[in-house]
Short mmCIF file of C-alpha atoms and ligand atoms in Angstrom, two decimals:
data_model
loop_
_atom_site.label_atom_id
_atom_site.label_comp_id
_atom_site.label_asym_id
_atom_site.label_seq_id
_atom_site.Cartn_x
_atom_site.Cartn_y
_atom_site.Cartn_z
CA MET A 1 -65.85 -40.90 -42.64
CA ALA A 2 -67.39 -42.70 -39.69
CA LYS A 3 -65.32 -45.24 -37.83
CA GLY A 4 -66.33 -48.74 -36.77
CA LYS A 5 -67.41 -51.99 -38.28
CA ASN A 6 -70.32 -50.74 -40.29
CA SER A 7 -68.70 -47.77 -41.90
CA LEU A 8 -69.09 -47.38 -45.64
CA LYS A 9 -65.33 -47.71 -45.94
CA ASP A 10 -65.35 -51.15 -44.32
CA LYS A 11 -68.27 -52.18 -46.43
CA LEU A 12 -66.97 -51.12 -49.81
CA LEU A 13 -63.20 -51.02 -49.70
CA TYR A 14 -60.77 -53.93 -49.57
CA SER A 15 -58.09 -53.65 -46.94
CA GLN A 16 -55.56 -56.07 -45.49
CA LYS A 17 -53.76 -56.35 -42.19
CA HIS A 18 -50.40 -57.63 -41.00
CA ILE A 19 -50.94 -61.27 -39.94
CA GLU A 20 -49.32 -60.73 -36.54
CA LYS A 21 -52.11 -58.27 -35.66
CA ILE A 22 -54.93 -60.67 -36.38
CA ILE A 23 -53.98 -64.22 -35.44
CA THR A 24 -54.31 -65.80 -31.99
CA LYS A 25 -51.51 -66.63 -29.57
CA ASP A 26 -52.15 -70.31 -30.18
CA GLN A 27 -51.74 -69.82 -33.94
CA LYS A 28 -48.49 -67.93 -33.34
CA ASN A 29 -47.14 -70.86 -31.35
CA LYS A 30 -48.13 -73.29 -34.08
CA CYS A 31 -46.45 -71.02 -36.61
CA GLN A 32 -43.23 -71.02 -34.58
CA LYS A 33 -43.24 -74.82 -34.41
CA PHE A 34 -43.94 -75.15 -38.12
CA SER A 35 -41.04 -72.89 -39.03
CA GLU A 36 -38.62 -74.97 -36.97
CA GLY A 37 -39.57 -78.06 -38.99
CA TYR A 38 -39.24 -76.07 -42.19
CA LYS A 39 -35.73 -74.88 -41.32
CA GLU A 40 -34.69 -78.45 -40.54
CA PHE A 41 -35.95 -79.53 -43.98
CA LEU A 42 -34.02 -76.71 -45.70
CA LYS A 43 -30.89 -77.74 -43.84
CA ILE A 44 -31.01 -81.33 -45.12
CA CYS A 45 -32.54 -80.87 -48.57
CA LYS A 46 -30.45 -78.75 -50.94
CA THR A 47 -30.90 -80.73 -54.17
CA GLU A 48 -33.89 -82.38 -55.83
CA ARG A 49 -32.49 -85.86 -55.13
CA GLU A 50 -32.16 -85.04 -51.42
CA CYS A 51 -35.73 -83.71 -51.37
CA VAL A 52 -37.03 -86.92 -52.96
CA GLU A 53 -35.20 -89.01 -50.34
CA PHE A 54 -36.61 -86.87 -47.51
CA ILE A 55 -40.18 -87.02 -48.85
CA LYS A 56 -39.96 -90.77 -49.42
CA GLU A 57 -38.75 -91.38 -45.88
CA LYS A 58 -41.45 -89.17 -44.34
CA ALA A 59 -44.20 -90.72 -46.45
CA GLU A 60 -43.11 -94.31 -45.81
CA LYS A 61 -43.10 -93.68 -42.06
CA LEU A 62 -46.79 -92.80 -42.38
CA GLY A 63 -47.61 -95.91 -44.38
CA PHE A 64 -47.40 -94.61 -47.95
CA LYS A 65 -46.46 -97.41 -50.37
CA GLU A 66 -44.72 -97.29 -53.71
CA TYR A 67 -47.24 -96.82 -56.55
CA GLU A 68 -47.85 -99.89 -58.66
CA LEU A 69 -48.80 -99.36 -62.27
CA ASN A 70 -52.09 -101.01 -63.17
CA LYS A 71 -53.18 -101.66 -59.62
CA LYS A 72 -56.72 -100.67 -58.65
CA TYR A 73 -56.63 -98.44 -55.61
CA LYS A 74 -59.48 -97.65 -53.22
CA ALA A 75 -60.44 -94.59 -51.19
CA GLY A 76 -57.92 -93.86 -48.44
CA ASP A 77 -55.01 -95.66 -50.15
CA LYS A 78 -51.75 -93.73 -49.84
CA VAL A 79 -48.98 -94.12 -52.37
CA TYR A 80 -45.97 -92.36 -53.87
CA TYR A 81 -44.37 -92.43 -57.29
CA ILE A 82 -40.74 -91.47 -57.88
CA ASN A 83 -39.64 -90.48 -61.37
CA LYS A 84 -35.92 -91.08 -61.96
CA SER A 85 -34.86 -90.11 -58.42
CA LYS A 86 -35.53 -86.40 -59.04
CA ALA A 87 -39.28 -85.84 -59.17
CA MET A 88 -42.05 -87.31 -57.09
CA PHE A 89 -45.83 -87.59 -56.73
CA VAL A 90 -47.46 -88.26 -53.37
CA LEU A 91 -51.00 -89.55 -53.72
CA THR A 92 -54.06 -90.20 -51.55
CA ILE A 93 -57.10 -91.79 -53.20
CA GLY A 94 -60.33 -89.88 -52.55
CA LYS A 95 -63.93 -90.89 -51.87
CA LYS A 96 -65.41 -89.49 -55.07
CA SER A 97 -65.04 -91.23 -58.40
CA LEU A 98 -61.91 -90.23 -60.26
CA ALA A 99 -63.99 -88.81 -63.09
CA LYS A 100 -64.91 -85.92 -60.74
CA GLY A 101 -61.29 -84.78 -61.03
CA LEU A 102 -58.17 -84.48 -58.92
CA ASN A 103 -56.75 -82.04 -56.42
CA ILE A 104 -53.24 -81.28 -57.65
CA VAL A 105 -50.63 -79.26 -55.78
CA ALA A 106 -47.46 -78.83 -57.82
CA SER A 107 -44.24 -77.37 -56.45
CA HIS A 108 -40.65 -77.72 -57.65
CA ILE A 109 -37.67 -79.03 -55.70
CA ASP A 110 -34.84 -77.72 -57.87
CA SER A 111 -33.31 -74.30 -57.08
CA PRO A 112 -30.78 -72.02 -58.78
CA ARG A 113 -27.26 -73.33 -58.20
CA ILE A 114 -23.92 -73.92 -59.90
CA ASP A 115 -23.25 -77.24 -61.64
CA LEU A 116 -19.91 -78.80 -62.60
CA LYS A 117 -18.98 -79.23 -66.26
CA ALA A 118 -18.37 -82.73 -67.65
CA LYS A 119 -14.57 -82.34 -67.44
CA PRO A 120 -14.34 -80.01 -64.45
CA LEU A 121 -10.88 -80.47 -62.94
CA TYR A 122 -7.90 -78.34 -63.99
CA GLU A 123 -4.88 -76.66 -62.46
CA ASP A 124 -3.67 -73.12 -63.01
CA SER A 125 -0.69 -71.55 -61.21
CA GLU A 126 -0.65 -74.42 -58.70
CA ILE A 127 -4.28 -73.98 -57.70
CA ALA A 128 -6.76 -76.73 -58.61
CA TYR A 129 -10.21 -75.72 -59.86
CA PHE A 130 -13.50 -77.11 -61.10
CA LYS A 131 -15.04 -75.55 -64.22
CA THR A 132 -18.75 -74.82 -63.73
CA ASN A 133 -21.94 -73.79 -65.47
CA TYR A 134 -24.76 -72.09 -63.61
CA TYR A 135 -28.25 -73.60 -63.36
CA GLY A 136 -31.31 -71.35 -63.41
CA GLY A 137 -31.68 -67.58 -63.31
CA LEU A 138 -29.03 -66.59 -60.82
CA ARG A 139 -27.11 -63.34 -60.56
CA LYS A 140 -23.53 -64.42 -61.10
CA TYR A 141 -22.00 -61.65 -59.02
CA GLN A 142 -23.72 -63.00 -55.88
CA TRP A 143 -21.92 -66.35 -55.87
CA PRO A 144 -18.18 -65.59 -55.47
CA THR A 145 -16.67 -65.34 -51.97
CA LEU A 146 -19.29 -67.62 -50.39
CA PRO A 147 -18.57 -70.98 -48.72
CA LEU A 148 -19.99 -73.57 -51.14
CA ALA A 149 -20.86 -77.23 -50.62
CA LEU A 150 -20.68 -79.95 -53.26
CA HIS A 151 -23.69 -82.27 -53.57
CA GLY A 152 -24.55 -84.94 -56.09
CA ARG A 153 -24.11 -88.34 -57.63
CA ILE A 154 -21.17 -89.94 -59.45
CA MET A 155 -21.55 -93.20 -61.34
CA LYS A 156 -18.39 -95.20 -60.78
CA LYS A 157 -16.71 -97.35 -63.42
CA ASP A 158 -18.26 -100.52 -62.01
CA GLY A 159 -21.77 -98.99 -62.15
CA GLN A 160 -21.94 -98.23 -58.45
CA GLU A 161 -23.90 -95.11 -57.47
CA LEU A 162 -21.91 -92.77 -55.27
CA ASP A 163 -23.74 -89.94 -53.49
CA ILE A 164 -21.52 -87.21 -52.14
CA CYS A 165 -22.12 -84.23 -49.89
CA ILE A 166 -19.04 -82.22 -48.90
CA GLY A 167 -19.19 -78.93 -47.04
CA GLU A 168 -22.32 -79.24 -44.91
CA LYS A 169 -20.80 -80.64 -41.71
CA GLU A 170 -19.08 -78.16 -39.45
CA ASP A 171 -15.63 -79.72 -39.88
CA ASP A 172 -16.00 -80.39 -43.64
CA PRO A 173 -13.90 -78.36 -46.06
CA VAL A 174 -15.89 -75.99 -48.30
CA PHE A 175 -15.28 -74.68 -51.82
CA TYR A 176 -14.88 -71.12 -53.02
CA ILE A 177 -15.08 -68.86 -56.07
CA THR A 178 -12.84 -65.80 -55.85
CA ASP A 179 -13.63 -62.18 -56.75
CA LEU A 180 -11.29 -59.25 -57.31
CA LEU A 181 -10.05 -57.19 -54.41
CA PRO A 182 -11.52 -53.66 -54.60
CA HIS A 183 -8.00 -52.19 -54.88
CA LEU A 184 -7.62 -53.72 -58.35
CA ALA A 185 -11.22 -53.66 -59.52
CA ASP A 186 -11.29 -50.31 -61.34
CA GLU A 187 -12.00 -51.90 -64.73
CA GLN A 188 -14.43 -54.49 -63.36
CA ALA A 189 -16.34 -51.80 -61.46
CA GLN A 190 -17.05 -50.00 -64.75
CA ARG A 191 -18.77 -53.07 -66.26
CA PRO A 192 -22.56 -53.45 -66.13
CA LEU A 193 -23.60 -55.65 -63.18
CA SER A 194 -24.64 -58.54 -65.44
CA ARG A 195 -21.09 -58.73 -66.81
CA ALA A 196 -19.13 -57.95 -63.63
CA ILE A 197 -18.63 -61.71 -63.20
CA SER A 198 -18.87 -63.80 -66.36
CA GLY A 199 -20.00 -67.42 -66.50
CA GLU A 200 -16.43 -68.53 -67.19
CA ASP A 201 -15.22 -66.60 -64.13
CA LEU A 202 -17.17 -68.96 -61.86
CA ASN A 203 -14.19 -71.28 -61.30
CA LEU A 204 -14.22 -73.18 -58.07
CA ILE A 205 -11.14 -73.60 -55.89
CA VAL A 206 -10.78 -77.24 -54.87
CA GLY A 207 -7.17 -77.38 -53.71
CA SER A 208 -3.70 -75.85 -53.54
CA LEU A 209 -1.23 -78.50 -52.36
CA PRO A 210 0.89 -80.55 -54.79
CA TYR A 211 1.23 -84.30 -54.64
CA CYS A 212 4.73 -84.98 -53.34
CA GLU A 213 4.74 -88.44 -51.80
CA GLU A 214 6.69 -89.75 -54.78
CA ASP A 215 9.43 -87.92 -56.58
CA ILE A 216 7.35 -86.88 -59.61
CA ASP A 217 8.24 -83.70 -61.46
CA GLY A 218 6.22 -81.60 -63.83
CA ALA A 219 2.93 -79.83 -64.07
CA ASN A 220 -0.49 -80.62 -62.59
CA LEU A 221 0.68 -82.01 -59.25
CA VAL A 222 -2.05 -80.09 -57.38
CA LYS A 223 -4.65 -81.54 -59.72
CA LEU A 224 -3.10 -84.98 -59.22
CA ASN A 225 -3.26 -84.54 -55.46
CA ILE A 226 -6.98 -83.70 -55.65
CA MET A 227 -7.66 -86.83 -57.71
CA LYS A 228 -5.59 -88.85 -55.21
CA ILE A 229 -7.75 -87.55 -52.35
CA LEU A 230 -10.96 -88.33 -54.26
CA ASN A 231 -9.65 -91.74 -55.20
CA ASP A 232 -8.59 -92.63 -51.66
CA LYS A 233 -11.93 -91.54 -50.22
CA TYR A 234 -14.42 -92.57 -52.93
CA GLY A 235 -12.53 -94.78 -55.37
CA VAL A 236 -13.23 -92.46 -58.30
CA VAL A 237 -10.93 -91.54 -61.19
CA GLU A 238 -11.05 -88.37 -63.29
CA LYS A 239 -13.05 -90.01 -66.10
CA ASP A 240 -15.86 -90.90 -63.66
CA LEU A 241 -16.63 -87.19 -63.26
CA ILE A 242 -18.13 -87.28 -66.77
CA ASN A 243 -20.88 -89.59 -65.51
CA ALA A 244 -21.99 -87.36 -62.69
CA GLU A 245 -24.42 -84.70 -61.56
CA LEU A 246 -22.51 -82.47 -59.18
CA SER A 247 -23.86 -79.17 -57.89
CA LEU A 248 -22.60 -76.37 -55.73
CA VAL A 249 -24.93 -74.82 -53.20
CA PRO A 250 -24.26 -72.29 -50.43
CA ALA A 251 -22.79 -73.99 -47.34
CA LEU A 252 -25.02 -71.88 -45.13
CA LEU A 253 -27.49 -72.91 -42.46
CA PRO A 254 -31.09 -71.69 -42.33
CA ARG A 255 -31.36 -68.96 -39.68
CA ASP A 256 -33.95 -66.65 -38.14
CA VAL A 257 -33.51 -63.14 -39.49
CA GLY A 258 -34.15 -59.99 -37.44
CA LEU A 259 -34.27 -59.37 -33.72
CA ASP A 260 -37.94 -60.36 -33.65
CA ARG A 261 -37.13 -63.57 -35.55
CA GLY A 262 -39.98 -62.95 -37.98
CA LEU A 263 -38.11 -63.95 -41.14
CA ILE A 264 -36.31 -67.10 -42.26
CA GLY A 265 -33.05 -66.81 -44.18
CA ALA A 266 -31.97 -69.88 -46.17
CA TYR A 267 -30.79 -71.19 -49.52
CA GLY A 268 -33.33 -72.73 -51.90
CA GLN A 269 -36.60 -71.43 -50.46
CA ASP A 270 -37.78 -71.01 -54.08
CA ASP A 271 -39.42 -73.43 -54.20
CA ARG A 272 -38.77 -75.74 -51.27
CA VAL A 273 -41.05 -73.53 -49.19
CA CYS A 274 -44.01 -74.74 -51.25
CA ALA A 275 -42.65 -78.29 -51.36
CA TYR A 276 -42.46 -78.46 -47.57
CA ALA A 277 -45.76 -76.67 -46.88
CA SER A 278 -47.63 -78.90 -49.36
CA LEU A 279 -45.92 -82.10 -48.20
CA MET A 280 -46.85 -81.42 -44.57
CA ALA A 281 -50.45 -80.69 -45.59
CA HIS A 282 -50.65 -83.94 -47.55
CA LEU A 283 -49.10 -86.07 -44.81
CA GLU A 284 -51.89 -84.95 -42.45
CA LEU A 285 -54.62 -85.68 -44.96
CA LYS A 286 -57.25 -88.31 -44.01
CA THR A 287 -59.38 -89.67 -46.87
CA PRO A 288 -60.13 -86.63 -49.05
CA ASN A 289 -63.20 -86.14 -51.24
CA TYR A 290 -61.10 -85.83 -54.37
CA THR A 291 -58.07 -87.96 -55.15
CA THR A 292 -55.13 -85.74 -54.24
CA ILE A 293 -51.74 -85.59 -55.91
CA THR A 294 -48.96 -83.49 -54.42
CA MET A 295 -46.22 -83.15 -57.00
CA PHE A 296 -42.58 -82.28 -56.49
CA ALA A 297 -41.10 -81.42 -59.87
CA ASP A 298 -37.56 -80.96 -61.09
CA LYS A 299 -36.13 -78.56 -63.72
CA GLU A 300 -38.57 -75.67 -63.15
CA GLU A 301 -35.66 -73.25 -62.93
CA VAL A 302 -34.56 -74.19 -66.46
CA GLY A 303 -38.01 -74.09 -68.05
CA SER A 304 -39.46 -77.39 -66.75
CA GLU A 305 -37.57 -79.25 -69.50
CA GLY A 306 -36.31 -82.83 -69.46
CA ASN A 307 -38.06 -86.00 -68.34
CA THR A 308 -38.23 -84.91 -64.70
CA GLY A 309 -39.75 -81.48 -65.45
CA LEU A 310 -43.46 -80.77 -65.81
CA ASN A 311 -43.17 -79.84 -69.48
CA SER A 312 -42.74 -83.60 -70.03
CA LEU A 313 -45.71 -85.92 -70.50
CA ILE A 314 -45.22 -87.56 -67.11
CA LEU A 315 -48.31 -86.11 -65.41
CA GLU A 316 -50.53 -86.96 -68.38
CA TYR A 317 -49.22 -90.55 -68.50
CA PHE A 318 -49.57 -90.94 -64.75
CA VAL A 319 -53.18 -89.76 -64.75
CA GLN A 320 -53.84 -91.98 -67.76
CA ASN A 321 -52.62 -95.00 -65.81
CA LEU A 322 -54.57 -94.05 -62.72
CA ALA A 323 -57.75 -93.52 -64.76
CA GLN A 324 -57.38 -96.83 -66.54
CA GLN A 325 -57.40 -98.70 -63.23
CA GLN A 326 -60.57 -96.96 -62.10
CA GLY A 327 -62.29 -97.29 -65.44
CA ALA A 328 -62.35 -93.54 -65.98
CA ASN A 329 -61.55 -91.48 -69.07
CA TYR A 330 -58.32 -89.64 -68.24
CA ARG A 331 -59.27 -86.61 -70.33
CA GLU A 332 -62.44 -86.24 -68.31
CA VAL A 333 -60.41 -86.65 -65.11
CA LEU A 334 -58.02 -83.88 -66.19
CA ALA A 335 -60.79 -81.55 -67.40
CA ASN A 336 -62.42 -81.77 -63.96
CA SER A 337 -59.16 -81.40 -62.03
CA LYS A 338 -58.09 -78.33 -60.05
CA CYS A 339 -54.52 -77.37 -59.38
CA LEU A 340 -52.58 -75.03 -57.18
CA SER A 341 -49.30 -74.36 -58.93
CA ALA A 342 -47.30 -73.92 -55.74
CA ASP A 343 -44.56 -71.40 -56.32
CA VAL A 344 -43.20 -68.22 -54.80
CA ASN A 345 -43.64 -64.62 -55.90
CA ALA A 346 -41.58 -61.49 -55.36
CA ALA A 347 -42.08 -59.62 -52.09
CA PHE A 348 -42.24 -55.83 -52.15
CA ASP A 349 -38.77 -54.58 -51.25
CA PRO A 350 -38.72 -50.92 -50.09
CA SER A 351 -35.01 -50.69 -50.90
CA TRP A 352 -35.81 -51.46 -54.54
CA ALA A 353 -39.27 -49.90 -54.62
CA GLY A 354 -38.88 -48.64 -58.19
CA VAL A 355 -39.38 -52.01 -59.87
CA PHE A 356 -42.56 -52.86 -57.97
CA GLU A 357 -46.11 -51.67 -58.47
CA ARG A 358 -47.12 -51.11 -54.84
CA GLN A 359 -50.79 -51.92 -55.05
CA ASN A 360 -50.33 -55.28 -56.76
CA THR A 361 -47.13 -56.60 -55.21
CA ALA A 362 -47.23 -59.09 -52.36
CA ARG A 363 -45.79 -58.05 -49.00
CA VAL A 364 -44.07 -60.21 -46.41
CA ASN A 365 -46.30 -61.04 -43.42
CA TYR A 366 -49.51 -60.47 -45.38
CA GLY A 367 -50.18 -64.12 -46.13
CA ALA A 368 -50.14 -66.72 -48.88
CA VAL A 369 -49.94 -65.13 -52.34
CA VAL A 370 -52.49 -65.96 -55.00
CA THR A 371 -50.98 -65.04 -58.37
CA LYS A 372 -53.57 -64.87 -61.14
CA TYR A 373 -50.99 -64.70 -63.89
CA THR A 374 -47.23 -64.56 -64.41
CA GLY A 375 -45.37 -64.03 -67.70
CA SER A 376 -43.86 -60.91 -69.25
CA ARG A 377 -44.53 -58.27 -71.93
CA GLY A 378 -48.32 -58.28 -72.02
CA LYS A 379 -48.98 -61.53 -70.11
CA SER A 380 -46.93 -63.50 -72.62
CA GLY A 381 -46.25 -67.07 -71.50
CA THR A 382 -48.89 -67.28 -68.78
CA SER A 383 -51.90 -69.52 -68.23
CA ASP A 384 -53.88 -66.71 -66.49
CA ALA A 385 -56.42 -68.19 -64.05
CA SER A 386 -60.09 -67.51 -64.91
CA ALA A 387 -62.45 -65.34 -62.87
CA GLU A 388 -64.40 -68.47 -61.95
CA PHE A 389 -61.35 -70.35 -60.68
CA MET A 390 -60.02 -67.28 -58.83
CA TYR A 391 -63.42 -67.08 -57.12
CA GLU A 392 -63.36 -70.76 -56.27
CA ILE A 393 -59.92 -70.59 -54.67
CA THR A 394 -60.15 -67.22 -52.89
CA SER A 395 -63.57 -68.04 -51.41
CA LEU A 396 -62.24 -71.43 -50.29
CA LEU A 397 -59.33 -69.68 -48.54
CA ASP A 398 -61.68 -67.14 -46.91
CA LYS A 399 -63.97 -69.90 -45.69
CA ASN A 400 -61.01 -71.64 -44.04
CA ASP A 401 -59.58 -68.50 -42.39
CA VAL A 402 -56.47 -68.53 -44.54
CA ILE A 403 -54.93 -65.08 -44.71
CA TRP A 404 -54.00 -64.46 -48.32
CA GLN A 405 -53.10 -61.65 -50.67
CA THR A 406 -52.63 -61.20 -54.39
CA GLY A 407 -49.25 -60.77 -56.00
CA MET A 408 -47.66 -59.72 -59.24
CA LEU A 409 -44.06 -59.95 -60.36
CA GLY A 410 -43.11 -56.26 -60.44
CA LYS A 411 -44.19 -53.43 -62.71
CA VAL A 412 -45.42 -54.16 -66.22
CA ASP A 413 -42.46 -54.44 -68.63
CA THR A 414 -39.72 -54.52 -65.97
CA GLY A 415 -39.02 -58.22 -66.56
CA GLY A 416 -41.07 -61.25 -65.74
CA GLY A 417 -41.07 -64.94 -65.02
CA GLY A 418 -43.12 -68.10 -65.06
CA THR A 419 -43.98 -71.24 -63.13
CA VAL A 420 -45.20 -74.75 -63.87
CA ALA A 421 -48.81 -73.44 -64.09
CA LYS A 422 -48.92 -73.30 -67.88
CA TYR A 423 -47.69 -76.87 -68.33
CA ILE A 424 -50.50 -78.19 -66.15
CA ALA A 425 -53.06 -75.82 -67.70
CA LYS A 426 -52.09 -77.36 -71.06
CA LEU A 427 -53.82 -80.56 -69.90
CA ASN A 428 -57.11 -78.62 -69.47
CA VAL A 429 -56.75 -78.45 -65.69
CA ASP A 430 -57.83 -75.25 -63.87
CA VAL A 431 -54.65 -73.77 -62.38
CA VAL A 432 -53.65 -70.80 -60.27
CA ASP A 433 -50.33 -69.99 -58.60
CA VAL A 434 -50.24 -69.96 -54.80
CA GLY A 435 -47.07 -69.43 -52.75
CA VAL A 436 -45.36 -66.95 -50.47
CA PRO A 437 -43.57 -63.66 -51.15
CA VAL A 438 -39.78 -63.92 -51.12
CA LEU A 439 -37.20 -61.17 -50.58
CA SER A 440 -34.01 -61.57 -52.67
CA MET A 441 -35.49 -64.42 -54.72
CA HIS A 442 -32.85 -66.58 -56.47
CA ALA A 443 -30.06 -65.19 -54.27
CA PRO A 444 -27.81 -67.69 -52.45
CA TYR A 445 -29.68 -66.80 -49.25
CA GLU A 446 -33.38 -65.90 -49.63
CA LEU A 447 -35.87 -64.52 -47.10
CA THR A 448 -39.45 -65.56 -46.35
CA SER A 449 -41.78 -64.73 -43.46
CA LYS A 450 -42.66 -67.41 -40.91
CA LEU A 451 -46.26 -66.17 -40.78
CA ASP A 452 -46.62 -66.43 -44.57
CA VAL A 453 -45.15 -69.94 -44.65
CA PHE A 454 -47.58 -70.99 -41.93
CA MET A 455 -50.50 -69.53 -43.90
CA LEU A 456 -49.30 -71.28 -47.05
CA ASN A 457 -49.51 -74.64 -45.29
CA LYS A 458 -53.04 -73.69 -44.16
CA ALA A 459 -53.93 -72.78 -47.75
CA PHE A 460 -52.80 -76.17 -49.06
CA LYS A 461 -54.72 -77.93 -46.28
CA ALA A 462 -57.89 -76.03 -47.20
CA PHE A 463 -57.48 -76.92 -50.86
CA ILE A 464 -56.80 -80.64 -50.55
CA ASN A 465 -59.64 -81.01 -48.04
CA ARG A 466 -62.15 -79.26 -50.33
MN1 MN B 501 -40.06 -71.20 -58.26
MN1 MN B 502 -37.34 -69.64 -59.31
#
């Protein structure tokens, strides 16, 4: 086969290159800068509420105003809408009539984690613990023996909202779930991995010193001491913990991974990588052709349920309200709308090569991933983007020099997964998944590539400026 640009091979066959080999020095510098901002975001935003606060602050600084129901907006207006402190839409009104449709980019800001039960606090053998339940598809064996931080909101007896975050500052205490020492783990080591640590084994150590300022005898003095500390600091009593949303997340900082610093290691990159990349794209947006909504959804990791997840009617109602103001038919608006469901995909992992189909799995450093369909067992539970919409998006990315690749979640019948795509497709919107490949997805510390994250931001920019 002849070599060179015009060879038959170049003409007919599809090949891809490592991003580092094809982008300019200037682009590499921009990529480096972008990843520093991204790491800072990951450091501060470890729950959906914290993400909403961050996005609100950033947007307000740039002049975005709170969305008013039934107000008529004009091209160039910038607004945001917060749904119950845990989900958010950021919106810029476009030049074209609303009936021409919307640009929608939808990511999620919840991540797998461990939540506290309603009555969490107990004492056993003079150690105080919190009972927990895990949130999302996590591998339970990965969570013991890690430093954990406690984030969330407690509603106090007088109705006051109390936001707490313990374990993130360097001199904060952290929390901990124990595992067996290998010396005594013979029986545990024989169990299948999925049962090595059970859900009810995920008990969190919160203290070990008894209350002894007064001469009280009896049981539960360590538990009492913990409540005393919480009461002194926050004014809460045990019953208040019922009216709370408290979550445990790894008390770990985002770091560069590898001597060449090509990868980012951090908690919660699924899906805050898409949230950050799409937010930054939207904040730079001038007046777009199409009205653009960047959505940050909650509850994706538990099936998009609840009134802050995208399986609710919130998007439909929101578009209905928006359409009413502009005198448009919201069904027509939705039918003409295009959406990037912004979520991550699995990266090919050579150490676990057996579960991946090499040709169709995304690779780190090969760009933003366009995922035509997700699901499991014969495409079950997927919205499956059409040929026409795939063409529209991939040619748009090519035209804007976005380096992209396709991805698929492992070999057929090895498992599967889904995203918010199908809930948006339900509204007759054209949807395809776009994200980055992740190594060790859903682990307490996940890996992405800086180059891919940079390309993802470029992809979102291309889309919302279409
Ligand atoms: Mn996700
Ligand atoms: Mn996920």
